[in-house]
mmCIF file of C-alpha atoms in Angstrom:
data_model
loop_
_atom_site.group_PDB
_atom_site.id
_atom_site.type_symbol
_atom_site.label_atom_id
_atom_site.label_comp_id
_atom_site.label_asym_id
_atom_site.label_seq_id
_atom_site.Cartn_x
_atom_site.Cartn_y
_atom_site.Cartn_z
ATOM 1 C CA UNK A 1419 81.656 87.246 109.045
ATOM 2 C CA UNK A 1420 81.669 91.045 109.577
ATOM 3 C CA UNK A 1421 85.012 92.628 109.605
ATOM 4 C CA UNK A 1422 86.895 95.726 108.390
ATOM 5 C CA UNK A 1423 90.047 95.337 106.356
ATOM 6 C CA UNK A 1424 92.794 97.772 106.148
ATOM 7 C CA UNK A 1425 95.246 97.138 103.516
ATOM 8 C CA UNK A 1426 98.287 98.887 102.348
ATOM 9 C CA UNK A 1427 99.782 96.092 100.502
ATOM 10 C CA UNK A 1428 97.482 96.692 97.418
ATOM 11 C CA UNK A 1429 98.419 93.914 95.198
ATOM 12 C CA UNK A 1430 94.948 93.566 94.262
ATOM 13 C CA UNK A 1431 94.038 96.920 92.380
ATOM 14 C CA UNK A 1432 90.406 96.649 93.550
ATOM 15 C CA UNK A 1433 91.162 96.438 97.324
ATOM 16 C CA UNK A 1434 90.007 99.164 99.501
ATOM 17 C CA UNK A 1435 92.619 101.258 101.672
ATOM 18 C CA UNK A 1436 90.272 101.497 104.527
ATOM 19 C CA UNK A 1437 86.892 100.061 104.978
ATOM 20 C CA UNK A 1438 84.951 100.244 108.395
ATOM 21 C CA UNK A 1439 81.256 99.386 108.564
ATOM 22 C CA UNK A 1440 80.731 99.086 112.201
ATOM 23 C CA UNK A 1441 82.389 98.602 115.580
ATOM 24 C CA UNK A 1442 84.952 96.101 115.850
ATOM 25 C CA UNK A 1443 84.654 93.326 118.406
ATOM 26 C CA UNK A 1444 87.778 91.736 119.832
ATOM 27 C CA UNK A 1445 87.163 89.400 122.807
ATOM 28 C CA UNK A 1446 85.370 91.835 125.168
ATOM 29 C CA UNK A 1447 86.693 94.798 123.602
ATOM 30 C CA UNK A 1448 84.670 96.906 121.480
ATOM 31 C CA UNK A 1449 86.256 99.654 119.072
ATOM 32 C CA UNK A 1450 84.326 102.046 117.259
ATOM 33 C CA UNK A 1451 85.486 103.116 113.879
ATOM 34 C CA UNK A 1452 86.840 106.625 115.031
ATOM 35 C CA UNK A 1453 88.692 104.722 117.654
ATOM 36 C CA UNK A 1454 90.318 102.358 115.523
ATOM 37 C CA UNK A 1455 91.369 105.387 113.088
ATOM 38 C CA UNK A 1456 92.836 107.170 116.144
ATOM 39 C CA UNK A 1457 94.754 103.952 117.074
ATOM 40 C CA UNK A 1458 96.028 103.382 113.536
ATOM 41 C CA UNK A 1459 97.075 107.167 113.638
ATOM 42 C CA UNK A 1460 98.868 106.980 116.834
ATOM 43 C CA UNK A 1461 100.690 103.780 115.786
ATOM 44 C CA UNK A 1462 101.772 105.240 112.564
ATOM 45 C CA UNK A 1463 102.849 108.305 114.119
ATOM 46 C CA UNK A 1464 105.164 106.646 116.074
ATOM 47 C CA UNK A 1465 106.415 104.344 113.105
ATOM 48 C CA UNK A 1466 109.559 105.963 111.352
ATOM 49 C CA UNK A 1467 109.276 106.993 107.973
ATOM 50 C CA UNK A 1468 112.418 108.008 105.899
ATOM 51 C CA UNK A 1469 114.675 108.418 102.969
ATOM 52 C CA UNK A 1470 116.840 105.732 101.980
ATOM 53 C CA UNK A 1471 120.381 105.129 100.102
ATOM 54 C CA UNK A 1472 122.316 102.093 99.745
ATOM 55 C CA UNK A 1473 126.181 101.543 99.785
ATOM 56 C CA UNK A 1474 128.719 98.659 100.009
ATOM 57 C CA UNK A 1475 130.668 98.151 103.323
ATOM 58 C CA UNK A 1476 134.257 97.996 102.182
ATOM 59 C CA UNK A 1477 135.637 95.172 104.446
ATOM 60 C CA UNK A 1478 132.802 92.741 103.623
ATOM 61 C CA UNK A 1479 131.149 93.994 100.553
ATOM 62 C CA UNK A 1480 127.573 93.858 102.322
ATOM 63 C CA UNK A 1481 125.142 95.962 100.983
ATOM 64 C CA UNK A 1482 124.185 98.677 103.592
ATOM 65 C CA UNK A 1483 120.915 100.520 103.648
ATOM 66 C CA UNK A 1484 120.800 103.843 105.281
ATOM 67 C CA UNK A 1485 117.640 105.427 106.231
ATOM 68 C CA UNK A 1486 117.028 109.024 107.472
ATOM 69 C CA UNK A 1487 113.933 108.927 109.716
ATOM 70 C CA UNK A 1488 111.347 111.653 109.819
ATOM 71 C CA UNK A 1489 109.859 113.055 112.954
ATOM 72 C CA UNK A 1490 106.383 112.397 114.123
ATOM 73 C CA UNK A 1491 105.006 115.678 112.277
ATOM 74 C CA UNK A 1492 106.757 115.039 109.065
ATOM 75 C CA UNK A 1493 105.353 111.436 108.907
ATOM 76 C CA UNK A 1494 101.768 112.444 109.614
ATOM 77 C CA UNK A 1495 102.139 115.416 107.276
ATOM 78 C CA UNK A 1496 102.702 112.752 104.456
ATOM 79 C CA UNK A 1497 99.093 111.695 104.961
ATOM 80 C CA UNK A 1498 99.865 108.162 105.797
ATOM 81 C CA UNK A 1499 96.035 107.438 106.903
ATOM 82 C CA UNK A 1500 93.956 109.379 104.254
ATOM 83 C CA UNK A 1501 96.240 109.685 101.141
ATOM 84 C CA UNK A 1502 97.109 106.172 99.874
ATOM 85 C CA UNK A 1503 97.006 106.941 96.195
ATOM 86 C CA UNK A 1504 100.616 106.772 95.470
ATOM 87 C CA UNK A 1505 101.524 103.295 96.731
ATOM 88 C CA UNK A 1506 103.581 101.931 93.674
ATOM 89 C CA UNK A 1507 106.366 104.425 93.417
ATOM 90 C CA UNK A 1508 109.863 103.082 93.952
ATOM 91 C CA UNK A 1509 112.481 105.388 95.305
ATOM 92 C CA UNK A 1510 114.976 106.284 92.679
ATOM 93 C CA UNK A 1511 115.756 109.801 93.073
ATOM 94 C CA UNK A 1512 118.987 111.143 95.085
ATOM 95 C CA UNK A 1513 118.484 111.676 98.792
ATOM 96 C CA UNK A 1514 119.134 115.250 98.206
ATOM 97 C CA UNK A 1515 116.241 115.685 95.680
ATOM 98 C CA UNK A 1516 113.753 113.313 97.055
ATOM 99 C CA UNK A 1517 111.106 115.099 99.216
ATOM 100 C CA UNK A 1518 108.836 112.797 100.775
ATOM 101 C CA UNK A 1519 106.266 115.307 101.880
ATOM 102 C CA UNK A 1520 105.370 115.789 98.157
ATOM 103 C CA UNK A 1521 104.996 111.893 97.398
ATOM 104 C CA UNK A 1522 102.669 110.773 99.982
ATOM 105 C CA UNK A 1523 103.165 107.104 100.991
ATOM 106 C CA UNK A 1524 106.230 105.591 99.554
ATOM 107 C CA UNK A 1525 107.069 102.121 98.405
ATOM 108 C CA UNK A 1526 110.730 101.743 98.850
ATOM 109 C CA UNK A 1527 112.353 99.167 96.496
ATOM 110 C CA UNK A 1528 113.126 96.469 98.697
ATOM 111 C CA UNK A 1529 109.880 96.416 100.612
ATOM 112 C CA UNK A 1530 106.091 97.151 100.590
ATOM 113 C CA UNK A 1531 104.691 100.254 102.663
ATOM 114 C CA UNK A 1532 107.523 100.322 105.233
ATOM 115 C CA UNK A 1533 105.366 102.091 107.924
ATOM 116 C CA UNK A 1534 102.881 99.597 108.997
ATOM 117 C CA UNK A 1535 103.851 96.594 111.156
ATOM 118 C CA UNK A 1536 100.815 95.838 113.481
ATOM 119 C CA UNK A 1537 99.126 93.155 111.309
ATOM 120 C CA UNK A 1538 99.745 90.702 114.282
ATOM 121 C CA UNK A 1539 96.882 92.464 116.388
ATOM 122 C CA UNK A 1540 94.204 90.645 114.353
ATOM 123 C CA UNK A 1541 95.817 88.102 112.199
ATOM 124 C CA UNK A 1542 93.630 85.340 110.781
ATOM 125 C CA UNK A 1543 96.037 82.519 110.994
ATOM 126 C CA UNK A 1544 95.599 82.533 114.630
ATOM 127 C CA UNK A 1545 98.218 82.988 117.482
ATOM 128 C CA UNK A 1546 98.316 84.162 121.188
ATOM 129 C CA UNK A 1547 95.321 86.353 121.665
ATOM 130 C CA UNK A 1548 96.126 86.980 125.264
ATOM 131 C CA UNK A 1549 99.223 88.770 124.351
ATOM 132 C CA UNK A 1550 97.343 90.745 121.612
ATOM 133 C CA UNK A 1551 94.581 91.793 124.018
ATOM 134 C CA UNK A 1552 97.160 92.913 126.718
ATOM 135 C CA UNK A 1553 98.820 95.080 123.943
ATOM 136 C CA UNK A 1554 95.604 96.551 122.341
ATOM 137 C CA UNK A 1555 94.237 97.365 126.059
ATOM 138 C CA UNK A 1556 97.307 99.381 126.765
ATOM 139 C CA UNK A 1557 97.289 101.309 123.599
ATOM 140 C CA UNK A 1558 93.418 102.012 124.250
ATOM 141 C CA UNK A 1559 94.250 103.259 127.554
ATOM 142 C CA UNK A 1560 97.038 105.328 126.055
ATOM 143 C CA UNK A 1561 94.548 106.970 123.717
ATOM 144 C CA UNK A 1562 92.074 107.765 126.430
ATOM 145 C CA UNK A 1563 94.892 109.361 128.279
ATOM 146 C CA UNK A 1564 95.879 111.423 125.405
ATOM 147 C CA UNK A 1565 92.089 112.491 125.145
ATOM 148 C CA UNK A 1566 91.913 111.552 121.397
ATOM 149 C CA UNK A 1567 93.903 114.892 120.512
ATOM 150 C CA UNK A 1568 93.663 115.931 117.046
ATOM 151 C CA UNK A 1569 97.272 117.449 117.250
ATOM 152 C CA UNK A 1570 100.201 114.902 116.921
ATOM 153 C CA UNK A 1571 101.053 113.954 120.413
ATOM 154 C CA UNK A 1572 104.599 114.177 121.639
ATOM 155 C CA UNK A 1573 104.863 110.587 122.373
ATOM 156 C CA UNK A 1574 107.860 109.300 124.632
ATOM 157 C CA UNK A 1575 109.124 106.475 126.024
ATOM 158 C CA UNK A 1576 107.337 107.175 129.260
ATOM 159 C CA UNK A 1577 103.853 106.870 127.439
ATOM 160 C CA UNK A 1578 104.908 103.686 125.445
ATOM 161 C CA UNK A 1579 106.725 101.571 127.672
ATOM 162 C CA UNK A 1580 103.976 100.159 129.845
ATOM 163 C CA UNK A 1581 102.318 97.980 127.277
ATOM 164 C CA UNK A 1582 105.600 96.423 126.543
ATOM 165 C CA UNK A 1583 106.391 95.862 130.273
ATOM 166 C CA UNK A 1584 102.863 94.016 130.544
ATOM 167 C CA UNK A 1585 103.671 92.033 127.343
ATOM 168 C CA UNK A 1586 107.068 91.006 128.935
ATOM 169 C CA UNK A 1587 105.251 89.808 132.271
ATOM 170 C CA UNK A 1588 102.849 87.760 130.107
ATOM 171 C CA UNK A 1589 105.157 86.368 127.615
ATOM 172 C CA UNK A 1590 107.525 85.188 130.506
ATOM 173 C CA UNK A 1591 104.747 83.599 132.614
ATOM 174 C CA UNK A 1592 103.929 80.004 132.587
ATOM 175 C CA UNK A 1593 100.457 80.897 131.055
ATOM 176 C CA UNK A 1594 102.145 81.887 127.505
ATOM 177 C CA UNK A 1595 102.057 79.258 124.788
ATOM 178 C CA UNK A 1596 105.747 80.275 124.018
ATOM 179 C CA UNK A 1597 107.005 79.636 127.533
ATOM 180 C CA UNK A 1598 107.609 75.828 126.862
ATOM 181 C CA UNK A 1599 110.203 76.967 124.388
ATOM 182 C CA UNK A 1600 112.235 79.066 127.076
ATOM 183 C CA UNK A 1601 114.495 77.637 129.807
ATOM 184 C CA UNK A 1602 114.412 79.054 133.376
ATOM 185 C CA UNK A 1603 117.792 80.732 132.543
ATOM 186 C CA UNK A 1604 116.463 82.122 129.199
ATOM 187 C CA UNK A 1605 113.264 83.500 131.041
ATOM 188 C CA UNK A 1606 115.465 85.354 133.531
ATOM 189 C CA UNK A 1607 117.407 86.965 130.649
ATOM 190 C CA UNK A 1608 114.396 87.864 128.765
ATOM 191 C CA UNK A 1609 112.775 89.374 132.051
ATOM 192 C CA UNK A 1610 116.039 91.395 132.537
ATOM 193 C CA UNK A 1611 116.118 92.609 129.131
ATOM 194 C CA UNK A 1612 112.752 93.565 128.499
ATOM 195 C CA UNK A 1613 111.000 94.737 125.489
ATOM 196 C CA UNK A 1614 111.666 98.419 126.364
ATOM 197 C CA UNK A 1615 115.424 97.887 126.507
ATOM 198 C CA UNK A 1616 117.349 98.727 123.219
ATOM 199 C CA UNK A 1617 121.010 98.540 122.357
ATOM 200 C CA UNK A 1618 122.601 100.855 119.783
ATOM 201 C CA UNK A 1619 125.853 99.695 118.345
ATOM 202 C CA UNK A 1620 127.644 102.098 116.015
ATOM 203 C CA UNK A 1621 129.197 100.050 113.097
ATOM 204 C CA UNK A 1622 130.084 102.793 110.420
ATOM 205 C CA UNK A 1623 130.902 106.039 109.905
ATOM 206 C CA UNK A 1624 130.292 107.482 106.483
ATOM 207 C CA UNK A 1625 130.366 111.087 105.089
ATOM 208 C CA UNK A 1626 130.300 112.591 108.442
ATOM 209 C CA UNK A 1627 127.208 110.838 109.620
ATOM 210 C CA UNK A 1628 126.891 108.160 111.927
ATOM 211 C CA UNK A 1629 124.862 104.981 111.010
ATOM 212 C CA UNK A 1630 123.515 102.818 113.709
ATOM 213 C CA UNK A 1631 122.572 99.168 113.596
ATOM 214 C CA UNK A 1632 119.779 98.911 116.039
ATOM 215 C CA UNK A 1633 118.230 96.207 117.825
ATOM 216 C CA UNK A 1634 116.348 95.138 121.127
ATOM 217 C CA UNK A 1635 118.003 93.174 123.705
ATOM 218 C CA UNK A 1636 115.041 90.906 123.937
ATOM 219 C CA UNK A 1637 115.514 89.776 120.276
ATOM 220 C CA UNK A 1638 118.967 88.256 120.956
ATOM 221 C CA UNK A 1639 117.624 86.209 123.618
ATOM 222 C CA UNK A 1640 114.700 84.854 121.886
ATOM 223 C CA UNK A 1641 114.675 85.216 118.023
ATOM 224 C CA UNK A 1642 116.989 82.434 117.355
ATOM 225 C CA UNK A 1643 115.316 79.900 119.509
ATOM 226 C CA UNK A 1644 111.770 80.916 118.526
ATOM 227 C CA UNK A 1645 112.684 80.587 114.901
ATOM 228 C CA UNK A 1646 114.412 77.318 115.344
ATOM 229 C CA UNK A 1647 111.647 75.729 117.421
ATOM 230 C CA UNK A 1648 109.285 76.838 114.949
ATOM 231 C CA UNK A 1649 111.022 75.216 112.221
ATOM 232 C CA UNK A 1650 111.682 71.929 114.143
ATOM 233 C CA UNK A 1651 108.109 71.759 115.423
ATOM 234 C CA UNK A 1652 106.480 73.128 112.125
ATOM 235 C CA UNK A 1653 104.341 75.743 114.018
ATOM 236 C CA UNK A 1654 103.625 79.133 112.491
ATOM 237 C CA UNK A 1655 105.087 81.354 115.061
ATOM 238 C CA UNK A 1656 107.568 83.361 113.119
ATOM 239 C CA UNK A 1657 105.299 85.817 111.385
ATOM 240 C CA UNK A 1658 103.519 87.156 114.544
ATOM 241 C CA UNK A 1659 106.886 87.134 116.565
ATOM 242 C CA UNK A 1660 108.600 89.224 113.863
ATOM 243 C CA UNK A 1661 105.834 91.482 113.880
ATOM 244 C CA UNK A 1662 106.118 92.073 117.452
ATOM 245 C CA UNK A 1663 109.622 92.778 117.299
ATOM 246 C CA UNK A 1664 109.324 95.259 114.412
ATOM 247 C CA UNK A 1665 106.644 97.043 116.480
ATOM 248 C CA UNK A 1666 109.010 97.221 119.449
ATOM 249 C CA UNK A 1667 111.850 98.466 117.352
ATOM 250 C CA UNK A 1668 109.982 101.184 115.610
ATOM 251 C CA UNK A 1669 108.837 102.414 118.734
ATOM 252 C CA UNK A 1670 112.050 102.454 120.699
ATOM 253 C CA UNK A 1671 114.609 103.163 118.280
ATOM 254 C CA UNK A 1672 116.194 106.721 119.034
ATOM 255 C CA UNK A 1673 118.499 106.823 116.157
ATOM 256 C CA UNK A 1674 118.144 109.212 113.355
ATOM 257 C CA UNK A 1675 119.856 106.595 110.997
ATOM 258 C CA UNK A 1676 119.634 102.971 110.976
ATOM 259 C CA UNK A 1677 121.616 100.520 108.972
ATOM 260 C CA UNK A 1678 120.609 96.801 107.854
ATOM 261 C CA UNK A 1679 122.528 94.329 106.252
ATOM 262 C CA UNK A 1680 121.011 92.481 103.223
ATOM 263 C CA UNK A 1681 121.344 89.057 101.511
ATOM 264 C CA UNK A 1682 120.161 88.572 97.913
ATOM 265 C CA UNK A 1683 118.907 84.976 98.497
ATOM 266 C CA UNK A 1684 118.554 83.837 102.120
ATOM 267 C CA UNK A 1685 117.630 80.453 101.279
ATOM 268 C CA UNK A 1686 120.747 79.930 99.213
ATOM 269 C CA UNK A 1687 123.008 81.416 101.725
ATOM 270 C CA UNK A 1688 122.125 78.912 104.913
ATOM 271 C CA UNK A 1689 125.540 77.774 105.447
ATOM 272 C CA UNK A 1690 126.179 78.064 109.302
ATOM 273 C CA UNK A 1691 125.232 79.314 112.718
ATOM 274 C CA UNK A 1692 125.876 83.096 112.075
ATOM 275 C CA UNK A 1693 123.577 83.750 109.393
ATOM 276 C CA UNK A 1694 121.399 86.851 109.540
ATOM 277 C CA UNK A 1695 117.766 86.518 109.140
ATOM 278 C CA UNK A 1696 116.446 89.991 108.188
ATOM 279 C CA UNK A 1697 113.081 91.602 108.173
ATOM 280 C CA UNK A 1698 112.483 93.439 104.838
ATOM 281 C CA UNK A 1699 109.364 95.441 105.973
ATOM 282 C CA UNK A 1700 110.533 97.740 108.521
ATOM 283 C CA UNK A 1701 112.648 100.923 108.594
ATOM 284 C CA UNK A 1702 114.346 99.584 111.676
ATOM 285 C CA UNK A 1703 115.513 95.993 110.880
ATOM 286 C CA UNK A 1704 114.876 93.052 112.884
ATOM 287 C CA UNK A 1705 117.982 90.815 112.986
ATOM 288 C CA UNK A 1706 118.102 87.543 114.313
ATOM 289 C CA UNK A 1707 120.865 84.821 114.456
ATOM 290 C CA UNK A 1708 119.468 81.289 113.809
ATOM 291 C CA UNK A 1709 121.229 78.467 115.826
ATOM 292 C CA UNK A 1710 121.290 76.266 112.888
ATOM 293 C CA UNK A 1711 121.627 72.522 113.673
ATOM 294 C CA UNK A 1712 120.040 71.087 110.654
ATOM 295 C CA UNK A 1713 120.512 73.327 107.490
ATOM 296 C CA UNK A 1714 118.087 71.283 105.616
ATOM 297 C CA UNK A 1715 115.142 71.444 108.346
ATOM 298 C CA UNK A 1716 115.383 75.225 108.450
ATOM 299 C CA UNK A 1717 115.733 75.536 104.821
ATOM 300 C CA UNK A 1718 112.846 73.402 104.180
ATOM 301 C CA UNK A 1719 110.755 75.534 106.857
ATOM 302 C CA UNK A 1720 111.359 78.573 104.874
ATOM 303 C CA UNK A 1721 110.695 77.254 101.460
ATOM 304 C CA UNK A 1722 107.490 75.422 102.436
ATOM 305 C CA UNK A 1723 106.370 78.464 104.618
ATOM 306 C CA UNK A 1724 107.465 81.306 102.241
ATOM 307 C CA UNK A 1725 103.912 82.247 101.224
ATOM 308 C CA UNK A 1726 102.714 82.260 104.824
ATOM 309 C CA UNK A 1727 106.009 84.107 106.183
ATOM 310 C CA UNK A 1728 105.549 86.614 103.310
ATOM 311 C CA UNK A 1729 102.017 87.312 104.216
ATOM 312 C CA UNK A 1730 102.762 87.453 108.167
ATOM 313 C CA UNK A 1731 105.422 90.129 107.500
ATOM 314 C CA UNK A 1732 104.001 92.010 104.771
ATOM 315 C CA UNK A 1733 102.964 95.874 105.305
ATOM 316 C CA UNK A 1734 99.223 95.397 105.730
ATOM 317 C CA UNK A 1735 97.023 95.272 108.762
ATOM 318 C CA UNK A 1736 94.048 92.811 108.878
ATOM 319 C CA UNK A 1737 91.639 93.611 111.605
ATOM 320 C CA UNK A 1738 88.969 90.976 112.033
ATOM 321 C CA UNK A 1739 85.897 90.990 114.146
ATOM 322 C CA UNK A 1740 85.525 88.559 117.146
ATOM 323 C CA UNK A 1741 84.938 85.105 115.730
#
């Protein structure tokens, strides 16, 4: 099988950062190497990169992680695409003395390569290819509209919402494989919320800076139900769905600061319906509430699929040619 593999996880020291041998075929789409690179640059330019600090919330003693998001030009200045040598450095310096510009890509202490969340586009375990095709088609359209400009585009929501609206329409249609999990009432809620809507809730003010806990309205309608159904029916949906949510969040968060809640060991803390499942692979977090009816079932699902889940949400992109 001919393919090119873009890997920023780099557990294997022999892995290549970027290897493109020929054009990439995906269904009836044909992407040239330069188009793929431009697509990656565009996605990366939209994905926030930032500094990090942790502190304890006084009331609950939860660990909060505050991150300062760099702007697009600062992010690309870090040579995310071309300079991938320093991928093992952990952040340990104080915020005031830590200059991301001089460090190239940074591996934060709690996750790997926190600026790529588009692995779902061509993932080898298989999922809803129609949704992927809709998404990729729209991004190619965006690239062509921008004329593949070398300078960093000032990308705003007017440019980026259409792919998500198209994805909304498909995912809530009767043709989508996930539709069997959604009632008519839920579909109506999903359609009304849309991927493009975001709710920002201030939860903490510290040192004069306002930290936000950000999430998509869409997530609160679907995450719990999808994760729960995936556990009950033993189907591998969690990784692609989480990746989609992560990408939506990274595109639409307008906060300079975001905050996430962390748990040291989720599998040992499944005690009730209000548990938080947190993705550790994005600067803007995905948080979902699992409607736990059977703790043992969900726990078994997480344990048995731990490797698969970690692979799905790890910070790497795998693009495969059309099978």
